[in-house]
PDB file of N, CA and C in Angstrom:
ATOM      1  N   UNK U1072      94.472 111.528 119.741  1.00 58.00           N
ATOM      2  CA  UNK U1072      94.601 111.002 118.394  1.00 58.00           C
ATOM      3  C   UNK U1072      93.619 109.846 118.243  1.00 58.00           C
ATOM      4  N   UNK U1073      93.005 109.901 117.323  1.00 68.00           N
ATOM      5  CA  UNK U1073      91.932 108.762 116.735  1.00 68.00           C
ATOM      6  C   UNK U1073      92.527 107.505 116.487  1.00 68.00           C
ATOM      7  N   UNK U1074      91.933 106.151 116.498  1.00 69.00           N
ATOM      8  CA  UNK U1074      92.464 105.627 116.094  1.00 69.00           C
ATOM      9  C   UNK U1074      92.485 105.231 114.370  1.00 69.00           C
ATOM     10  N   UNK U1075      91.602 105.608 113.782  1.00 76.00           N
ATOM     11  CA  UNK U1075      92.003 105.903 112.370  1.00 76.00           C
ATOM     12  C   UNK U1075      93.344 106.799 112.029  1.00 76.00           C
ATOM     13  N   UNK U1076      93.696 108.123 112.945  1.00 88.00           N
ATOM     14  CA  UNK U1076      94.612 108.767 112.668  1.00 88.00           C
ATOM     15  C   UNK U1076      96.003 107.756 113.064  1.00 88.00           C
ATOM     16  N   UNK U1077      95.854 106.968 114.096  1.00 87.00           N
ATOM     17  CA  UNK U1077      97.092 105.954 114.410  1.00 87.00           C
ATOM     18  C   UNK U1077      97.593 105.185 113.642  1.00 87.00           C
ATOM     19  N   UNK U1078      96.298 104.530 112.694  1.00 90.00           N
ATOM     20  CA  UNK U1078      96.013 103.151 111.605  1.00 90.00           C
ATOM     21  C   UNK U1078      96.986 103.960 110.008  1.00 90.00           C
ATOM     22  N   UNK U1079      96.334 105.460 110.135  1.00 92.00           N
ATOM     23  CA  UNK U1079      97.320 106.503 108.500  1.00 92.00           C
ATOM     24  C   UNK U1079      98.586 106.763 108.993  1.00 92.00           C
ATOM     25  N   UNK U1080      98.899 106.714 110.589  1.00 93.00           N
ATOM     26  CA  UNK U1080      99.917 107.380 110.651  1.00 93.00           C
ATOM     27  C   UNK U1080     101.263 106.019 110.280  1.00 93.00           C
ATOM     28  N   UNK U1081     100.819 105.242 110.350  1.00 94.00           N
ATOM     29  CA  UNK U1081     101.107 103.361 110.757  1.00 94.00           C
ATOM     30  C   UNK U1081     101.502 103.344 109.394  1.00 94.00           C
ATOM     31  N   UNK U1082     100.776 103.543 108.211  1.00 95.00           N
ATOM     32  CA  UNK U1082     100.759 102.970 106.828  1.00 95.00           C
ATOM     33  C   UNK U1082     101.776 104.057 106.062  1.00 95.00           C
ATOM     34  N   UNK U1083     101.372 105.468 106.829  1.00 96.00           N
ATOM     35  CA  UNK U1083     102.626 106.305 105.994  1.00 96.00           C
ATOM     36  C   UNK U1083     104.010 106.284 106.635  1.00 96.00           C
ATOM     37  N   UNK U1084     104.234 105.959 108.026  1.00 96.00           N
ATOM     38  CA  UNK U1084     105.490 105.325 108.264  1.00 96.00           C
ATOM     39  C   UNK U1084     105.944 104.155 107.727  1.00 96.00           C
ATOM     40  N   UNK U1085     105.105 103.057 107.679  1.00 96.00           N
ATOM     41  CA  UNK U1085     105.705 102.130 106.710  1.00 96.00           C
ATOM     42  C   UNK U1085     105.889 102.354 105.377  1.00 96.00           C
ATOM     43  N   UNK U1086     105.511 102.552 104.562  1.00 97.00           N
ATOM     44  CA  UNK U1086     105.932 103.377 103.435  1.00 97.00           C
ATOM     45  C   UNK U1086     107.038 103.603 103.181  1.00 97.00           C
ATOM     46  N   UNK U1087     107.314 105.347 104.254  1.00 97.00           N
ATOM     47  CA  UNK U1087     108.553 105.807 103.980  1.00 97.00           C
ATOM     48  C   UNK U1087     109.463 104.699 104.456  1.00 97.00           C
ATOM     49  N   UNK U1088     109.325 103.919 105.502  1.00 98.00           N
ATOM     50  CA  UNK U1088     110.516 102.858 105.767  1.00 98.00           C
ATOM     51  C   UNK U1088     110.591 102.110 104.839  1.00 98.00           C
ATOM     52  N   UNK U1089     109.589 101.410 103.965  1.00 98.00           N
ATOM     53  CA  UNK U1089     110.083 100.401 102.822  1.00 98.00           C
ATOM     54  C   UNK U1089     110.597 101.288 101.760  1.00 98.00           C
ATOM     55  N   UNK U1090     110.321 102.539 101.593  1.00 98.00           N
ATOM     56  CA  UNK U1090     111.209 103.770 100.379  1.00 98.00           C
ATOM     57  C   UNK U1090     112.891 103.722 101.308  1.00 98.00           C
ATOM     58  N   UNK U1091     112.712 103.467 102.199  1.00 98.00           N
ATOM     59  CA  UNK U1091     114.358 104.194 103.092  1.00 98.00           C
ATOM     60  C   UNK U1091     115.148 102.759 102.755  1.00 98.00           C
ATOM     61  N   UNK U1092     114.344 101.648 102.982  1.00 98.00           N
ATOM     62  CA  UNK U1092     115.229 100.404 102.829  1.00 98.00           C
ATOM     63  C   UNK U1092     115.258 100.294 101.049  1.00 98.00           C
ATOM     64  N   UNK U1093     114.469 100.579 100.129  1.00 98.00           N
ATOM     65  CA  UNK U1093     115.156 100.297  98.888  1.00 98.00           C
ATOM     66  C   UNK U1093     116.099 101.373  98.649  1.00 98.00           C
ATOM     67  N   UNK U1094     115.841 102.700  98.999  1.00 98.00           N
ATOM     68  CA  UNK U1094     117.147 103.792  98.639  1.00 98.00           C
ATOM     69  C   UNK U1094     118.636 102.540  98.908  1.00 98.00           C
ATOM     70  N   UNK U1095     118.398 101.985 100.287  1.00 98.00           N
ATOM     71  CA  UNK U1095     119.465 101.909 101.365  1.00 98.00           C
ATOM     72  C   UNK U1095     120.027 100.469 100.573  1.00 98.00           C
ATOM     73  N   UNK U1096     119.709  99.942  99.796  1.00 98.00           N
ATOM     74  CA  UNK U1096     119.805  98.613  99.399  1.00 98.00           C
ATOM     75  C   UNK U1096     120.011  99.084  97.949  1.00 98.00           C
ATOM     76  N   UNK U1097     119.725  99.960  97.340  1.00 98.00           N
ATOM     77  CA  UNK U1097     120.280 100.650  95.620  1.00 98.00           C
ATOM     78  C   UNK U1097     121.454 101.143  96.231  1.00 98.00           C
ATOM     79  N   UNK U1098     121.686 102.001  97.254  1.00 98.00           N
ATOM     80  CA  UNK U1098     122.927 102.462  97.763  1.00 98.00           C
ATOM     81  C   UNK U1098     124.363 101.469  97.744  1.00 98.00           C
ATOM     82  N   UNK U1099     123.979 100.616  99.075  1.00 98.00           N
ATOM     83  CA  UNK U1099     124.498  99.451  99.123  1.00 98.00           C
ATOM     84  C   UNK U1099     125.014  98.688  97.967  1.00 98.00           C
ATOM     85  N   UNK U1100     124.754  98.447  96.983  1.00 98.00           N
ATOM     86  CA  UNK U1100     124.882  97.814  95.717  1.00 98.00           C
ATOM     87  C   UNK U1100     125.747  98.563  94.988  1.00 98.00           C
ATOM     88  N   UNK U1101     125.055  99.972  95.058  1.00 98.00           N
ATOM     89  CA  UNK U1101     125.995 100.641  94.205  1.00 98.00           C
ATOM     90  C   UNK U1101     127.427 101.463  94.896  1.00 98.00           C
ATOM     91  N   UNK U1102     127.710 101.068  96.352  1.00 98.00           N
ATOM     92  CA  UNK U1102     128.602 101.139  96.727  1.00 98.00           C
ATOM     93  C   UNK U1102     130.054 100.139  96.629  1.00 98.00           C
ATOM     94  N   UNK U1103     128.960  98.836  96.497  1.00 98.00           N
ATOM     95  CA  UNK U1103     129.677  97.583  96.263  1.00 98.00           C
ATOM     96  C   UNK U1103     130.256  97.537  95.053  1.00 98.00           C
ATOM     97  N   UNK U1104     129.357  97.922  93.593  1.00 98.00           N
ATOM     98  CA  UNK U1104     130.155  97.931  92.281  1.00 98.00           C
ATOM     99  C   UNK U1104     131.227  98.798  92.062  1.00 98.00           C
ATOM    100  N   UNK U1105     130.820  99.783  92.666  1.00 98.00           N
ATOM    101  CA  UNK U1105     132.493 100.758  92.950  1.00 98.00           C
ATOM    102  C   UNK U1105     133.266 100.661  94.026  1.00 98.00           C
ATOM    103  N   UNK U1106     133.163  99.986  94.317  1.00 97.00           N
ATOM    104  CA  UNK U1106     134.320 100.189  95.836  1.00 97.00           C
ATOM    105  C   UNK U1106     133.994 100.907  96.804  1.00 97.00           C
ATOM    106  N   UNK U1107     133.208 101.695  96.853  1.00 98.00           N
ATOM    107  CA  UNK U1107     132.729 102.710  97.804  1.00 98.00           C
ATOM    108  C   UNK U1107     132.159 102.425  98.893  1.00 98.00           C
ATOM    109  N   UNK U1108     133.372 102.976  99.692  1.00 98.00           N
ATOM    110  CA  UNK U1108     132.754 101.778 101.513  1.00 98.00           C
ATOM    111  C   UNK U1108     131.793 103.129 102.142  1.00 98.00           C
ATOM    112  N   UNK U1109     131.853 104.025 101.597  1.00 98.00           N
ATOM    113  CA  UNK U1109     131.349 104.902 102.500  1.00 98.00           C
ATOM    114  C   UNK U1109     129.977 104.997 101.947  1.00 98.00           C
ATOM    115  N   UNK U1110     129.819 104.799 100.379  1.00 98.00           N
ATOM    116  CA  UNK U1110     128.312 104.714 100.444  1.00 98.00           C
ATOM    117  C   UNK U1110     127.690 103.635 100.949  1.00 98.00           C
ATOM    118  N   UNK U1111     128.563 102.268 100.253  1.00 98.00           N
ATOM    119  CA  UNK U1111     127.963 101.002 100.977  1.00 98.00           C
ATOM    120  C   UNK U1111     127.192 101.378 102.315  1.00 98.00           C
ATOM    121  N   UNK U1112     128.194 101.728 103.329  1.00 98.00           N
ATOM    122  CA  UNK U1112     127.948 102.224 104.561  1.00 98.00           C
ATOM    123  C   UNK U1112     126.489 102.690 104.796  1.00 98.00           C
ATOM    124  N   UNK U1113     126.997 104.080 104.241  1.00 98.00           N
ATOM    125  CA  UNK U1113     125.219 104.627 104.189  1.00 98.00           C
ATOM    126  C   UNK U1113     124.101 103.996 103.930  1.00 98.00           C
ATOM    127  N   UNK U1114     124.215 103.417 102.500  1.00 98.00           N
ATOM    128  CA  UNK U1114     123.044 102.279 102.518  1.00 98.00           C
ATOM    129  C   UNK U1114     122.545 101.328 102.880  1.00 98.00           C
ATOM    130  N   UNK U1115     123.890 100.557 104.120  1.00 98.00           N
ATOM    131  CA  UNK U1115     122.927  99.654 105.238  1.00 98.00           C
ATOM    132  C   UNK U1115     122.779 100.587 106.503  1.00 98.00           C
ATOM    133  N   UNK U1116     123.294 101.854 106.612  1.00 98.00           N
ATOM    134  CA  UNK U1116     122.177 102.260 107.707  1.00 98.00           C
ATOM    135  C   UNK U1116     120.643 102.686 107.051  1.00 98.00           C
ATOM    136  N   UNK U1117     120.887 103.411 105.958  1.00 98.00           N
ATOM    137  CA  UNK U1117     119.023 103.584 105.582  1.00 98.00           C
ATOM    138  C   UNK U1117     118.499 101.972 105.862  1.00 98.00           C
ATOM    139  N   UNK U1118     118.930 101.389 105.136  1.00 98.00           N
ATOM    140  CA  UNK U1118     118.171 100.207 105.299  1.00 98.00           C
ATOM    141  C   UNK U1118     117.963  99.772 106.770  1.00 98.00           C
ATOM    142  N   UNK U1119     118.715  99.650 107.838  1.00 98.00           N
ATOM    143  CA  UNK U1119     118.245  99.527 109.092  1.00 98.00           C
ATOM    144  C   UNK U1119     117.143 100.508 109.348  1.00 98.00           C
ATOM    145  N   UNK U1120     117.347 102.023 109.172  1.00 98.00           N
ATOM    146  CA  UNK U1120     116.550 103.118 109.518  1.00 98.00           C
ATOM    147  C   UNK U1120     115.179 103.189 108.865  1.00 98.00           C
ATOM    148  N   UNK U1121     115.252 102.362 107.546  1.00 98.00           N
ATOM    149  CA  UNK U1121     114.395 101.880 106.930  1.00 98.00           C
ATOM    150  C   UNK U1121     113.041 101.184 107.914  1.00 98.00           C
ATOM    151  N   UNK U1122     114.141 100.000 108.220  1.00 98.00           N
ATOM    152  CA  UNK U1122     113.378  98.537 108.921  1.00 98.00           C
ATOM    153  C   UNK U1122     113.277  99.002 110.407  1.00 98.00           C
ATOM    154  N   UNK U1123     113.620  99.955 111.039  1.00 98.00           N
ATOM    155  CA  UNK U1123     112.991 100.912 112.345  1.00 98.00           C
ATOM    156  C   UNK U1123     111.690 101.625 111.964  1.00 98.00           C
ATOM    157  N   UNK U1124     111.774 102.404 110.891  1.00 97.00           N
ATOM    158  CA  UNK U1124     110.377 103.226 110.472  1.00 97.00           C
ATOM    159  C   UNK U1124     109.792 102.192 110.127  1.00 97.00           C
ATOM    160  N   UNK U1125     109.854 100.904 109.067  1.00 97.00           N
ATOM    161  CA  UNK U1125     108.281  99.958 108.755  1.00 97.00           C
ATOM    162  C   UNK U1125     108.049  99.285 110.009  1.00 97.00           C
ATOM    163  N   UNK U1126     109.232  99.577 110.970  1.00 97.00           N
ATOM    164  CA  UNK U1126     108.415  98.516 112.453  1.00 97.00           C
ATOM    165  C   UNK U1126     107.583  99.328 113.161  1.00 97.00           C
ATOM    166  N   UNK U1127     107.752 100.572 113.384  1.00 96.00           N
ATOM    167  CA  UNK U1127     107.243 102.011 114.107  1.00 96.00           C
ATOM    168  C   UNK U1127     105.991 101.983 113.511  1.00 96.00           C
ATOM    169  N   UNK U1128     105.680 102.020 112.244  1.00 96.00           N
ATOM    170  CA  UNK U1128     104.489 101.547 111.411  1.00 96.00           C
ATOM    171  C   UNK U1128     103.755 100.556 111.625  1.00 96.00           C
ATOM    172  N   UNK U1129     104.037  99.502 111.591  1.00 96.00           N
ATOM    173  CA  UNK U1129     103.349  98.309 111.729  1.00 96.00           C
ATOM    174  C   UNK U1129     102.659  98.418 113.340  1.00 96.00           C
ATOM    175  N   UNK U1130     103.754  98.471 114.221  1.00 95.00           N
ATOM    176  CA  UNK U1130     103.382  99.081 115.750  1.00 95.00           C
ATOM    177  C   UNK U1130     102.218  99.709 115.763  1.00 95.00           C
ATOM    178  N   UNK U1131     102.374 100.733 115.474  1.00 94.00           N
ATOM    179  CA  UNK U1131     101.077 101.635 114.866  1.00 94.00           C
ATOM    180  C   UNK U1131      99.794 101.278 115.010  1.00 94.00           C
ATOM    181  N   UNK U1132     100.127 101.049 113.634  1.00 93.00           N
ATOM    182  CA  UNK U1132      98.431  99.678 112.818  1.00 93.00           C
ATOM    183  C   UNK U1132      98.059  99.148 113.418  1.00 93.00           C
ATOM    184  N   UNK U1133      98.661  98.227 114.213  1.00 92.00           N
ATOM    185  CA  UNK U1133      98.756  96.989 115.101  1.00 92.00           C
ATOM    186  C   UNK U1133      97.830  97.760 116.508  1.00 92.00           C
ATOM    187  N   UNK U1134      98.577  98.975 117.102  1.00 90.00           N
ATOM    188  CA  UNK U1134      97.769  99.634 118.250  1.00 90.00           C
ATOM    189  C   UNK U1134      96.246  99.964 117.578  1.00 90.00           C
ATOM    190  N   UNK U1135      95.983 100.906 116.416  1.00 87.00           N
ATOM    191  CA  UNK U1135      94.885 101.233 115.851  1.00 87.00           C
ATOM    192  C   UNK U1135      93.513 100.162 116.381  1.00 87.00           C
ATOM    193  N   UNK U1136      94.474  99.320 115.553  1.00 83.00           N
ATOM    194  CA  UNK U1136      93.646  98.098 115.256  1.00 83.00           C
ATOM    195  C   UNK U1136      92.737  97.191 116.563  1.00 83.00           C
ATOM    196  N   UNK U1137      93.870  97.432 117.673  1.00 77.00           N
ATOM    197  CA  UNK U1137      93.517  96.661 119.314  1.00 77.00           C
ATOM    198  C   UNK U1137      92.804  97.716 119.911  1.00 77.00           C
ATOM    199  N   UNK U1138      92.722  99.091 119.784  1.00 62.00           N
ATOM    200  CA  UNK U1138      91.829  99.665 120.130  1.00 62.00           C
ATOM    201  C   UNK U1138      90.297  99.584 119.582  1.00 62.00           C
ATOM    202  N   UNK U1139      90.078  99.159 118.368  1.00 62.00           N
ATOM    203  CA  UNK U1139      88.878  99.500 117.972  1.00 62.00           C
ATOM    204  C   UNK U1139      87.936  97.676 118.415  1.00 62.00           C
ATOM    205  N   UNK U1140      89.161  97.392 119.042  1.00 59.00           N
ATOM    206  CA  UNK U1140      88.508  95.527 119.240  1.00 59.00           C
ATOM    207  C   UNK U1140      87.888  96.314 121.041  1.00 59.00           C
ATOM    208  N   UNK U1141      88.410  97.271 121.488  1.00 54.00           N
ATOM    209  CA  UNK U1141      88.048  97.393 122.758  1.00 54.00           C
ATOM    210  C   UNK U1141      86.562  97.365 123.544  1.00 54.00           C
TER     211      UNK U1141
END
């Protein structure tokens, strides 16, 4: 794998993780205005699963990036 392909793969995992943490945080909210522990629920795990994929991402970028200093 290239490291350009590491640097796209970096930016479209973060992405979907900052899309997984707002689902997970609209969830959350809207579990809270209804009472709903089980969505609540769900929506702080996206949001963790979220903030695992933008770190997996950043990781990424971060490798891309120390390779091309080599």
């Amino acid at each position: 794998m290239s490291d350009k392909d590491l640097r796209q793969d970096g930016l479209e995992n973060s992405a979907r993780g900052k899309a997984k943490k707002a689902k997970g945080r609209v969830k959350d909210a809207a579990g809270g205005l209804t009472g709903d522990a089980g969505l609540q629920g769900e929506g702080k795990l996206d949001q963790a699963a979220g903030e695992i994929q933008d770190a997996a991402g950043r990781l990424e970028r971060e490798l891309g990036r120390s390779d091309d200093n080599d």
